mmCIF file of C-alpha atoms (C1' of nucleotides) in Angstrom:
data_model
loop_
_atom_site.group_PDB
_atom_site.id
_atom_site.type_symbol
_atom_site.label_atom_id
_atom_site.label_comp_id
_atom_site.label_asym_id
_atom_site.label_seq_id
_atom_site.Cartn_x
_atom_site.Cartn_y
_atom_site.Cartn_z
ATOM 1 C CA UNK A 1 14.661 -27.741 22.956
ATOM 2 C CA UNK A 2 17.348 -26.308 20.755
ATOM 3 C CA UNK A 3 19.167 -24.379 19.338
ATOM 4 C CA UNK A 4 15.759 -23.671 16.274
ATOM 5 C CA UNK A 5 13.563 -22.421 19.590
ATOM 6 C CA UNK A 6 15.467 -20.301 21.391
ATOM 7 C CA UNK A 7 16.866 -18.551 17.318
ATOM 8 C CA UNK A 8 12.623 -18.417 17.599
ATOM 9 C CA UNK A 9 11.771 -16.230 20.924
ATOM 10 C CA UNK A 10 15.464 -14.236 20.249
ATOM 11 C CA UNK A 11 13.725 -13.416 16.741
ATOM 12 C CA UNK A 12 10.177 -12.797 18.075
ATOM 13 C CA UNK A 13 11.179 -10.878 21.153
ATOM 14 C CA UNK A 14 13.297 -8.507 19.043
ATOM 15 C CA UNK A 15 10.205 -7.773 16.374
ATOM 16 C CA UNK A 16 8.089 -7.225 19.536
ATOM 17 C CA UNK A 17 10.398 -4.728 20.951
ATOM 18 C CA UNK A 18 10.145 -2.741 17.584
ATOM 19 C CA UNK A 19 6.181 -2.428 17.605
ATOM 20 C CA UNK A 20 4.613 -0.696 14.520
ATOM 21 C CA UNK A 21 8.203 -1.430 12.499
ATOM 22 C CA UNK A 22 8.777 -3.625 9.683
ATOM 23 C CA UNK A 23 12.071 -5.336 10.355
ATOM 24 C CA UNK A 24 13.779 -7.019 6.788
ATOM 25 C CA UNK A 25 15.295 -10.432 7.769
ATOM 26 C CA UNK A 26 19.121 -8.601 7.216
ATOM 27 C CA UNK A 27 18.607 -6.759 9.981
ATOM 28 C CA UNK A 28 16.928 -9.485 12.351
ATOM 29 C CA UNK A 29 19.879 -12.209 10.772
ATOM 30 C CA UNK A 30 22.532 -9.645 11.965
ATOM 31 C CA UNK A 31 21.546 -9.620 15.668
ATOM 32 C CA UNK A 32 21.299 -12.888 16.063
ATOM 33 C CA UNK A 33 24.646 -12.747 13.999
ATOM 34 C CA UNK A 34 23.987 -15.253 11.148
ATOM 35 C CA UNK A 35 22.761 -15.794 7.337
ATOM 36 C CA UNK A 36 19.472 -14.100 6.468
ATOM 37 C CA UNK A 37 18.462 -16.828 4.780
ATOM 38 C CA UNK A 38 19.254 -18.789 8.222
ATOM 39 C CA UNK A 39 16.327 -16.843 9.454
ATOM 40 C CA UNK A 40 13.573 -16.724 6.678
ATOM 41 C CA UNK A 41 13.052 -20.353 7.377
ATOM 42 C CA UNK A 42 13.309 -20.125 10.808
ATOM 43 C CA UNK A 43 10.563 -17.432 9.949
ATOM 44 C CA UNK A 44 8.600 -19.615 7.588
ATOM 45 C CA UNK A 45 7.296 -22.075 10.418
ATOM 46 C CA UNK A 46 6.827 -18.709 12.433
ATOM 47 C CA UNK A 47 4.028 -17.616 9.915
ATOM 48 C CA UNK A 48 3.063 -20.944 9.276
ATOM 49 C CA UNK A 49 1.624 -20.624 12.652
ATOM 50 C CA UNK A 50 0.388 -17.219 12.783
ATOM 51 C CA UNK A 51 3.077 -15.753 14.829
ATOM 52 C CA UNK A 52 4.374 -13.206 12.068
ATOM 53 C CA UNK A 53 3.671 -12.013 8.771
ATOM 54 C CA UNK A 54 5.820 -11.016 5.846
ATOM 55 C CA UNK A 55 5.423 -8.139 3.162
ATOM 56 C CA UNK A 56 8.410 -8.724 -0.091
ATOM 57 C CA UNK A 57 9.278 -6.491 -2.408
ATOM 58 C CA UNK A 58 10.191 -3.206 -1.312
ATOM 59 C CA UNK A 59 9.912 -1.767 2.493
ATOM 60 C CA UNK A 60 8.614 -6.020 3.137
ATOM 61 C CA UNK A 61 9.982 -7.276 6.243
ATOM 62 C CA UNK A 62 8.429 -8.979 8.975
ATOM 63 C CA UNK A 63 5.963 -8.504 11.959
ATOM 64 C CA UNK A 64 4.711 -9.808 14.141
ATOM 65 C CA UNK A 65 0.970 -11.295 13.854
ATOM 66 C CA UNK A 66 -0.342 -10.623 16.940
ATOM 67 C CA UNK A 67 -0.276 -9.618 20.226
ATOM 68 C CA UNK A 68 3.432 -10.423 22.242
ATOM 69 C CA UNK A 69 0.903 -11.189 25.294
ATOM 70 C CA UNK A 70 -0.891 -13.393 23.230
ATOM 71 C CA UNK A 71 2.071 -15.867 21.871
ATOM 72 C CA UNK A 72 3.405 -18.064 24.303
ATOM 73 C CA UNK A 73 7.083 -19.891 23.974
ATOM 74 C CA UNK A 74 4.380 -22.915 24.088
ATOM 75 C CA UNK A 75 2.804 -21.394 20.993
ATOM 76 C CA UNK A 76 6.607 -21.434 19.686
ATOM 77 C CA UNK A 77 7.582 -24.577 20.016
ATOM 78 C CA UNK A 78 4.153 -25.854 18.809
ATOM 79 C CA UNK A 79 5.344 -24.466 15.660
ATOM 80 C CA UNK A 80 8.399 -25.855 15.215
ATOM 81 C CA UNK A 81 6.719 -29.428 15.009
ATOM 82 C CA UNK A 82 9.175 -32.788 15.070
ATOM 83 C CA UNK A 83 12.640 -30.695 15.416
ATOM 84 C CA UNK A 84 11.837 -29.478 18.802
ATOM 85 C CA UNK A 85 11.334 -32.840 20.168
ATOM 86 C CA UNK A 86 12.699 -35.580 21.648
ATOM 87 C CA UNK A 87 14.091 -38.598 20.458
ATOM 88 C CA UNK A 88 14.188 -42.461 20.420
ATOM 89 C CA UNK A 89 17.428 -44.171 19.679
ATOM 90 C CA UNK A 90 16.695 -45.571 16.011
ATOM 91 C CA UNK A 91 18.902 -48.268 16.109
ATOM 92 C CA UNK A 92 17.628 -51.368 15.171
ATOM 93 C CA UNK A 93 17.181 -53.341 17.627
ATOM 94 C CA UNK A 94 17.719 -57.890 17.972
ATOM 95 C CA UNK A 95 14.382 -59.292 16.834
ATOM 96 C CA UNK A 96 14.494 -61.545 19.006
ATOM 97 C CA UNK A 97 14.989 -59.708 22.502
ATOM 98 C CA UNK A 98 11.628 -58.454 23.562
ATOM 99 C CA UNK A 99 12.796 -55.951 25.310
ATOM 100 C CA UNK A 100 14.600 -54.046 22.402
ATOM 101 C CA UNK A 101 11.204 -54.689 20.403
ATOM 102 C CA UNK A 102 9.205 -53.383 22.510
ATOM 103 C CA UNK A 103 10.772 -50.822 24.911
ATOM 104 C CA UNK A 104 10.474 -48.107 22.662
ATOM 105 C CA UNK A 105 6.542 -47.984 22.132
ATOM 106 C CA UNK A 106 7.378 -47.511 26.268
ATOM 107 C CA UNK A 107 9.042 -44.697 25.872
ATOM 108 C CA UNK A 108 6.877 -43.014 23.505
ATOM 109 C CA UNK A 109 4.649 -42.999 26.349
ATOM 110 C CA UNK A 110 7.087 -41.662 28.544
ATOM 111 C CA UNK A 111 8.084 -38.968 26.159
ATOM 112 C CA UNK A 112 4.473 -37.793 24.949
ATOM 113 C CA UNK A 113 4.428 -37.161 28.317
ATOM 114 C CA UNK A 114 7.797 -35.285 29.338
ATOM 115 C CA UNK A 115 6.737 -32.992 26.613
ATOM 116 C CA UNK A 116 3.063 -32.233 27.574
ATOM 117 C CA UNK A 117 5.070 -31.208 30.816
ATOM 118 C CA UNK A 118 6.985 -28.953 28.548
ATOM 119 C CA UNK A 119 4.308 -27.316 27.126
ATOM 120 C CA UNK A 120 2.545 -26.657 30.730
ATOM 121 C CA UNK A 121 6.261 -25.268 31.863
ATOM 122 C CA UNK A 122 5.928 -23.055 28.253
ATOM 123 C CA UNK A 123 2.443 -22.119 28.663
ATOM 124 C CA UNK A 124 3.731 -19.782 31.239
ATOM 125 C CA UNK A 125 6.184 -18.004 29.481
ATOM 126 C CA UNK A 126 5.144 -14.606 26.849
ATOM 127 C CA UNK A 127 7.134 -13.080 24.117
ATOM 128 C CA UNK A 128 5.655 -9.489 26.154
ATOM 129 C CA UNK A 129 7.200 -11.247 28.853
ATOM 130 C CA UNK A 130 10.145 -12.306 27.939
ATOM 131 C CA UNK A 131 10.860 -8.874 26.670
ATOM 132 C CA UNK A 132 9.753 -6.713 29.812
ATOM 133 C CA UNK A 133 12.498 -9.730 31.380
ATOM 134 C CA UNK A 134 14.892 -8.647 28.916
ATOM 135 C CA UNK A 135 14.593 -4.739 29.115
ATOM 136 C CA UNK A 136 14.801 -5.035 33.144
ATOM 137 C CA UNK A 137 17.668 -7.050 32.503
ATOM 138 C CA UNK A 138 19.151 -4.388 29.888
ATOM 139 C CA UNK A 139 18.176 -1.411 32.086
ATOM 140 C CA UNK A 140 16.657 0.185 29.044
ATOM 141 C CA UNK A 141 13.445 0.259 30.645
ATOM 142 C CA UNK B 1 15.632 -36.168 25.416
ATOM 143 C CA UNK B 2 17.923 -37.764 22.914
ATOM 144 C CA UNK B 3 19.132 -41.141 22.039
ATOM 145 C CA UNK B 4 21.523 -41.256 24.669
ATOM 146 C CA UNK B 5 18.887 -41.546 27.117
ATOM 147 C CA UNK B 6 16.547 -43.687 24.838
ATOM 148 C CA UNK B 7 19.570 -46.098 24.330
ATOM 149 C CA UNK B 8 20.117 -45.949 28.223
ATOM 150 C CA UNK B 9 16.530 -47.184 29.359
ATOM 151 C CA UNK B 10 17.184 -49.788 27.739
ATOM 152 C CA UNK B 11 20.209 -51.071 28.598
ATOM 153 C CA UNK B 12 18.297 -50.910 32.500
ATOM 154 C CA UNK B 13 15.423 -52.758 31.212
ATOM 155 C CA UNK B 14 17.667 -55.294 30.012
ATOM 156 C CA UNK B 15 19.562 -55.823 32.439
ATOM 157 C CA UNK B 16 16.493 -55.581 35.105
ATOM 158 C CA UNK B 17 15.165 -58.369 32.813
ATOM 159 C CA UNK B 18 17.551 -61.063 33.962
ATOM 160 C CA UNK B 19 18.406 -60.321 37.847
ATOM 161 C CA UNK B 20 21.091 -61.985 38.817
ATOM 162 C CA UNK B 21 23.162 -62.524 35.619
ATOM 163 C CA UNK B 22 25.466 -60.584 34.827
ATOM 164 C CA UNK B 23 25.356 -59.531 30.487
ATOM 165 C CA UNK B 24 28.342 -58.404 28.755
ATOM 166 C CA UNK B 25 28.197 -55.276 26.675
ATOM 167 C CA UNK B 26 28.460 -57.652 24.033
ATOM 168 C CA UNK B 27 25.186 -58.974 24.322
ATOM 169 C CA UNK B 28 23.477 -55.360 25.006
ATOM 170 C CA UNK B 29 25.330 -54.694 22.084
ATOM 171 C CA UNK B 30 23.987 -56.996 20.056
ATOM 172 C CA UNK B 31 20.009 -56.533 21.683
ATOM 173 C CA UNK B 32 20.364 -52.909 21.060
ATOM 174 C CA UNK B 33 21.544 -53.462 17.650
ATOM 175 C CA UNK B 34 24.906 -51.650 17.657
ATOM 176 C CA UNK B 35 28.679 -51.473 19.063
ATOM 177 C CA UNK B 36 30.274 -52.704 21.758
ATOM 178 C CA UNK B 37 31.925 -50.030 22.614
ATOM 179 C CA UNK B 38 29.272 -47.600 22.161
ATOM 180 C CA UNK B 39 27.207 -49.521 24.616
ATOM 181 C CA UNK B 40 30.567 -49.266 27.276
ATOM 182 C CA UNK B 41 30.297 -46.212 27.237
ATOM 183 C CA UNK B 42 27.025 -45.205 28.078
ATOM 184 C CA UNK B 43 27.347 -47.659 30.627
ATOM 185 C CA UNK B 44 30.288 -45.466 31.974
ATOM 186 C CA UNK B 45 27.734 -42.002 32.822
ATOM 187 C CA UNK B 46 25.445 -44.254 34.501
ATOM 188 C CA UNK B 47 27.976 -46.772 36.496
ATOM 189 C CA UNK B 48 29.123 -43.199 37.794
ATOM 190 C CA UNK B 49 25.527 -42.669 38.896
ATOM 191 C CA UNK B 50 25.710 -45.752 40.438
ATOM 192 C CA UNK B 51 22.992 -47.214 38.332
ATOM 193 C CA UNK B 52 24.939 -49.800 37.180
ATOM 194 C CA UNK B 53 27.732 -52.449 38.201
ATOM 195 C CA UNK B 54 30.689 -54.070 36.350
ATOM 196 C CA UNK B 55 33.184 -56.543 36.544
ATOM 197 C CA UNK B 56 36.269 -57.143 33.809
ATOM 198 C CA UNK B 57 37.294 -59.950 33.259
ATOM 199 C CA UNK B 58 36.731 -62.998 32.183
ATOM 200 C CA UNK B 59 33.208 -64.095 33.869
ATOM 201 C CA UNK B 60 32.776 -60.327 33.935
ATOM 202 C CA UNK B 61 29.929 -58.222 32.538
ATOM 203 C CA UNK B 62 27.217 -56.169 33.920
ATOM 204 C CA UNK B 63 24.102 -55.763 36.479
ATOM 205 C CA UNK B 64 21.896 -53.363 38.113
ATOM 206 C CA UNK B 65 23.253 -51.462 41.001
ATOM 207 C CA UNK B 66 20.142 -50.855 42.979
ATOM 208 C CA UNK B 67 16.620 -52.587 42.908
ATOM 209 C CA UNK B 68 15.068 -51.674 39.289
ATOM 210 C CA UNK B 69 11.966 -49.498 41.667
ATOM 211 C CA UNK B 70 14.437 -47.966 42.872
ATOM 212 C CA UNK B 71 16.012 -46.054 39.683
ATOM 213 C CA UNK B 72 13.776 -43.606 38.146
ATOM 214 C CA UNK B 73 13.995 -42.233 34.325
ATOM 215 C CA UNK B 74 14.952 -38.790 36.105
ATOM 216 C CA UNK B 75 17.555 -40.397 37.924
ATOM 217 C CA UNK B 76 18.325 -41.662 34.564
ATOM 218 C CA UNK B 77 18.552 -38.433 32.780
ATOM 219 C CA UNK B 78 20.782 -36.840 35.549
ATOM 220 C CA UNK B 79 23.179 -39.126 34.839
ATOM 221 C CA UNK B 80 23.560 -38.230 31.431
ATOM 222 C CA UNK B 81 24.179 -34.827 32.756
ATOM 223 C CA UNK B 82 24.695 -31.991 30.263
ATOM 224 C CA UNK B 83 24.217 -34.238 26.969
ATOM 225 C CA UNK B 84 20.488 -34.876 27.605
ATOM 226 C CA UNK B 85 19.112 -30.914 28.128
ATOM 227 C CA UNK B 86 17.810 -28.332 26.280
ATOM 228 C CA UNK B 87 20.589 -26.387 24.063
ATOM 229 C CA UNK B 88 21.128 -22.664 23.756
ATOM 230 C CA UNK B 89 21.493 -21.118 20.216
ATOM 231 C CA UNK B 90 25.343 -20.881 19.470
ATOM 232 C CA UNK B 91 25.364 -17.426 17.632
ATOM 233 C CA UNK B 92 27.183 -14.520 18.694
ATOM 234 C CA UNK B 93 24.674 -12.119 18.885
ATOM 235 C CA UNK B 94 25.462 -7.870 17.223
ATOM 236 C CA UNK B 95 27.059 -6.104 20.549
ATOM 237 C CA UNK B 96 24.647 -2.991 20.378
ATOM 238 C CA UNK B 97 21.565 -5.353 20.682
ATOM 239 C CA UNK B 98 19.467 -5.281 23.360
ATOM 240 C CA UNK B 99 17.511 -8.032 22.921
ATOM 241 C CA UNK B 100 20.643 -9.967 21.774
ATOM 242 C CA UNK B 101 22.235 -9.941 24.536
ATOM 243 C CA UNK B 102 20.453 -10.598 26.780
ATOM 244 C CA UNK B 103 17.527 -13.405 25.976
ATOM 245 C CA UNK B 104 19.534 -15.875 26.279
ATOM 246 C CA UNK B 105 19.913 -14.989 30.145
ATOM 247 C CA UNK B 106 15.953 -15.000 30.390
ATOM 248 C CA UNK B 107 15.618 -17.910 28.004
ATOM 249 C CA UNK B 108 18.047 -20.036 30.344
ATOM 250 C CA UNK B 109 15.890 -19.456 32.904
ATOM 251 C CA UNK B 110 13.319 -21.142 30.894
ATOM 252 C CA UNK B 111 14.963 -23.642 30.354
ATOM 253 C CA UNK B 112 15.526 -24.175 34.073
ATOM 254 C CA UNK B 113 11.311 -24.627 34.485
ATOM 255 C CA UNK B 114 10.703 -26.156 31.617
ATOM 256 C CA UNK B 115 13.765 -29.014 32.408
ATOM 257 C CA UNK B 116 12.084 -29.251 36.552
ATOM 258 C CA UNK B 117 9.009 -30.074 34.382
ATOM 259 C CA UNK B 118 10.695 -32.860 32.660
ATOM 260 C CA UNK B 119 12.490 -34.297 35.778
ATOM 261 C CA UNK B 120 8.893 -33.870 38.040
ATOM 262 C CA UNK B 121 7.885 -35.853 35.111
ATOM 263 C CA UNK B 122 10.650 -38.300 34.685
ATOM 264 C CA UNK B 123 10.389 -38.762 38.171
ATOM 265 C CA UNK B 124 7.202 -40.613 38.021
ATOM 266 C CA UNK B 125 8.702 -43.985 36.062
ATOM 267 C CA UNK B 126 11.072 -46.460 37.159
ATOM 268 C CA UNK B 127 12.938 -49.443 35.189
ATOM 269 C CA UNK B 128 10.959 -51.757 37.258
ATOM 270 C CA UNK B 129 7.767 -50.406 35.748
ATOM 271 C CA UNK B 130 9.341 -49.493 31.924
ATOM 272 C CA UNK B 131 9.737 -53.469 32.048
ATOM 273 C CA UNK B 132 5.736 -54.783 33.647
ATOM 274 C CA UNK B 133 5.289 -52.710 30.169
ATOM 275 C CA UNK B 134 7.381 -54.103 28.424
ATOM 276 C CA UNK B 135 6.155 -57.914 29.603
ATOM 277 C CA UNK B 136 2.266 -56.648 29.049
ATOM 278 C CA UNK B 137 3.469 -55.717 25.622
ATOM 279 C CA UNK B 138 4.765 -58.727 24.762
ATOM 280 C CA UNK B 139 2.745 -61.282 26.224
ATOM 281 C CA UNK B 140 5.389 -62.781 27.786
ATOM 282 C CA UNK B 141 3.756 -62.680 31.253
ATOM 283 C "C1'" DT C 1 12.168 1.468 -14.362
ATOM 284 C "C1'" DG C 2 15.579 -0.049 -11.578
ATOM 285 C "C1'" DT C 3 15.314 -1.436 -6.764
ATOM 286 C "C1'" DA C 4 14.935 -3.236 -1.757
ATOM 287 C "C1'" DT C 5 12.917 -6.749 -0.730
ATOM 288 C "C1'" DC C 6 11.003 -12.318 0.331
ATOM 289 C "C1'" DG C 7 10.960 -17.306 -1.470
ATOM 290 C "C1'" DT C 8 12.987 -20.787 -2.385
ATOM 291 C "C1'" DA C 9 16.071 -24.118 -4.250
ATOM 292 C "C1'" DA C 10 20.980 -26.359 -4.461
ATOM 293 C "C1'" DC C 11 24.905 -26.598 -2.545
ATOM 294 C "C1'" DT C 12 28.984 -26.632 0.767
ATOM 295 C "C1'" DT C 13 30.369 -26.230 5.222
ATOM 296 C "C1'" DT C 14 30.496 -26.898 10.148
ATOM 297 C "C1'" DT C 15 29.092 -29.539 14.355
ATOM 298 C "C1'" DT C 16 27.494 -33.534 16.481
ATOM 299 C "C1'" DT C 17 26.984 -37.972 17.825
ATOM 300 C "C1'" DT C 18 27.668 -42.469 16.600
ATOM 301 C "C1'" DG C 19 30.426 -46.431 15.134
ATOM 302 C "C1'" DT C 20 35.049 -49.132 14.712
ATOM 303 C "C1'" DG C 21 39.844 -51.196 15.931
ATOM 304 C "C1'" DA C 22 42.969 -51.628 18.800
ATOM 305 C "C1'" DC C 23 44.962 -52.793 22.150
ATOM 306 C "C1'" DG C 24 46.463 -52.464 27.522
ATOM 307 C "C1'" DG C 25 44.694 -54.644 31.755
ATOM 308 C "C1'" DT C 26 42.683 -58.312 35.387
ATOM 309 C "C1'" DA C 27 39.986 -61.819 37.609
ATOM 310 C "C1'" DT C 28 38.703 -66.910 35.946
ATOM 311 C "C1'" DT C 29 39.421 -71.353 34.715
ATOM 312 C "C1'" DG C 30 41.498 -75.115 33.525
ATOM 313 C "C1'" DC D 1 51.285 -69.678 35.074
ATOM 314 C "C1'" DA D 2 48.984 -68.791 30.438
ATOM 315 C "C1'" DA D 3 44.590 -69.115 28.751
ATOM 316 C "C1'" DT D 4 40.886 -66.477 27.238
ATOM 317 C "C1'" DA D 5 36.656 -63.383 27.861
ATOM 318 C "C1'" DC D 6 35.974 -59.696 29.923
ATOM 319 C "C1'" DC D 7 36.465 -53.899 30.871
ATOM 320 C "C1'" DG D 8 38.573 -49.529 29.959
ATOM 321 C "C1'" DT D 9 39.698 -46.251 27.116
ATOM 322 C "C1'" DC D 10 41.787 -43.254 23.565
ATOM 323 C "C1'" DA D 11 41.931 -42.306 18.905
ATOM 324 C "C1'" DC D 12 40.387 -42.080 14.717
ATOM 325 C "C1'" DA D 13 36.719 -42.581 11.343
ATOM 326 C "C1'" DA D 14 32.003 -42.292 9.037
ATOM 327 C "C1'" DA D 15 27.694 -41.025 9.006
ATOM 328 C "C1'" DA D 16 24.285 -37.603 10.405
ATOM 329 C "C1'" DA D 17 22.146 -32.969 11.746
ATOM 330 C "C1'" DA D 18 22.334 -28.440 11.395
ATOM 331 C "C1'" DA D 19 23.781 -24.351 10.575
ATOM 332 C "C1'" DG D 20 25.503 -21.193 6.412
ATOM 333 C "C1'" DT D 21 25.681 -19.555 1.594
ATOM 334 C "C1'" DT D 22 25.125 -18.600 -2.966
ATOM 335 C "C1'" DA D 23 22.227 -17.892 -6.245
ATOM 336 C "C1'" DC D 24 18.276 -16.354 -8.666
ATOM 337 C "C1'" DG D 25 12.709 -15.297 -9.474
ATOM 338 C "C1'" DA D 26 8.898 -12.798 -8.327
ATOM 339 C "C1'" DT D 27 6.757 -8.603 -6.028
ATOM 340 C "C1'" DA D 28 5.808 -4.282 -4.862
ATOM 341 C "C1'" DC D 29 7.166 0.240 -3.791
ATOM 342 C "C1'" DA D 30 9.246 4.489 -5.836
#
DNA sequence: TGTATCGTAACTTTTTTTGTGACGGTATTG
DNA sequence: CAATACCGTCACAAAAAAAGTTACGATACA
């Protein structure tokens, strides 16, 4: 998992915390502590996955695309595509080494399985859960 | 998972493929396609975990520290420590945003759980398995 | 028509990862 | 005992990846 995933969850939880309102990328950026463009970039992936929707122009902004109880962290990870995945070493192995030539393909199987395990784990968390727990910690409930 | 993990598995599988022999970091580097120092760095972590052992000086080199059937990929990942883990976004959230202030700690729980899932998955693979599968693909068996 | 917003491209900066050179230490070999 | 072939590790360089910034066009609202 990487920092893009973390940021995405942060954003979605923030949106869930202000239902009915549209929030600007500038506001989100201030909450996360970064630049609005960085946020918009992230939101772009989330929008493709249907998790958020945006409206341009004055009065525009961002809102969740669906019920936060129906957004799992699995979906979030999925929306980030290859960026969130396990990575292979990218060296060119020696052409005559049978191990070097073939470990990669076996490793791919390993990663695929591990990835499924991660997804099963993330599947159990929703944005609504995240918000609930955040609020419990903050004592805002 | 990252490229250090992949490289570590590559190295261990290579060592498993030449039982009884010591292999030099230079040889391993050639197989992986990188610099010997990079390999030694990686081997250092693996040695701390007892997965390999080395002998300096002439005639020296590296060998597995135990039966390849007793080395799981979980151990390999564990030996890499924090490097192999999921990472949080490192921005400073806005001090007055209750979401920003607390998502991290909830995310830590999420990551911990996901990490355990990965470990359970990796636990099922041993270096001996890797070698067997590599050989099957290579048709060297 | 002015303004607040998104969308996105190009670029810069920072951070992380990987690679390299250098050199000391040590056991083995002859 | 000296030459050698290794490891161990530090400091630095280069490359790659990620994050941040600037800029500007497009659009709807007021």
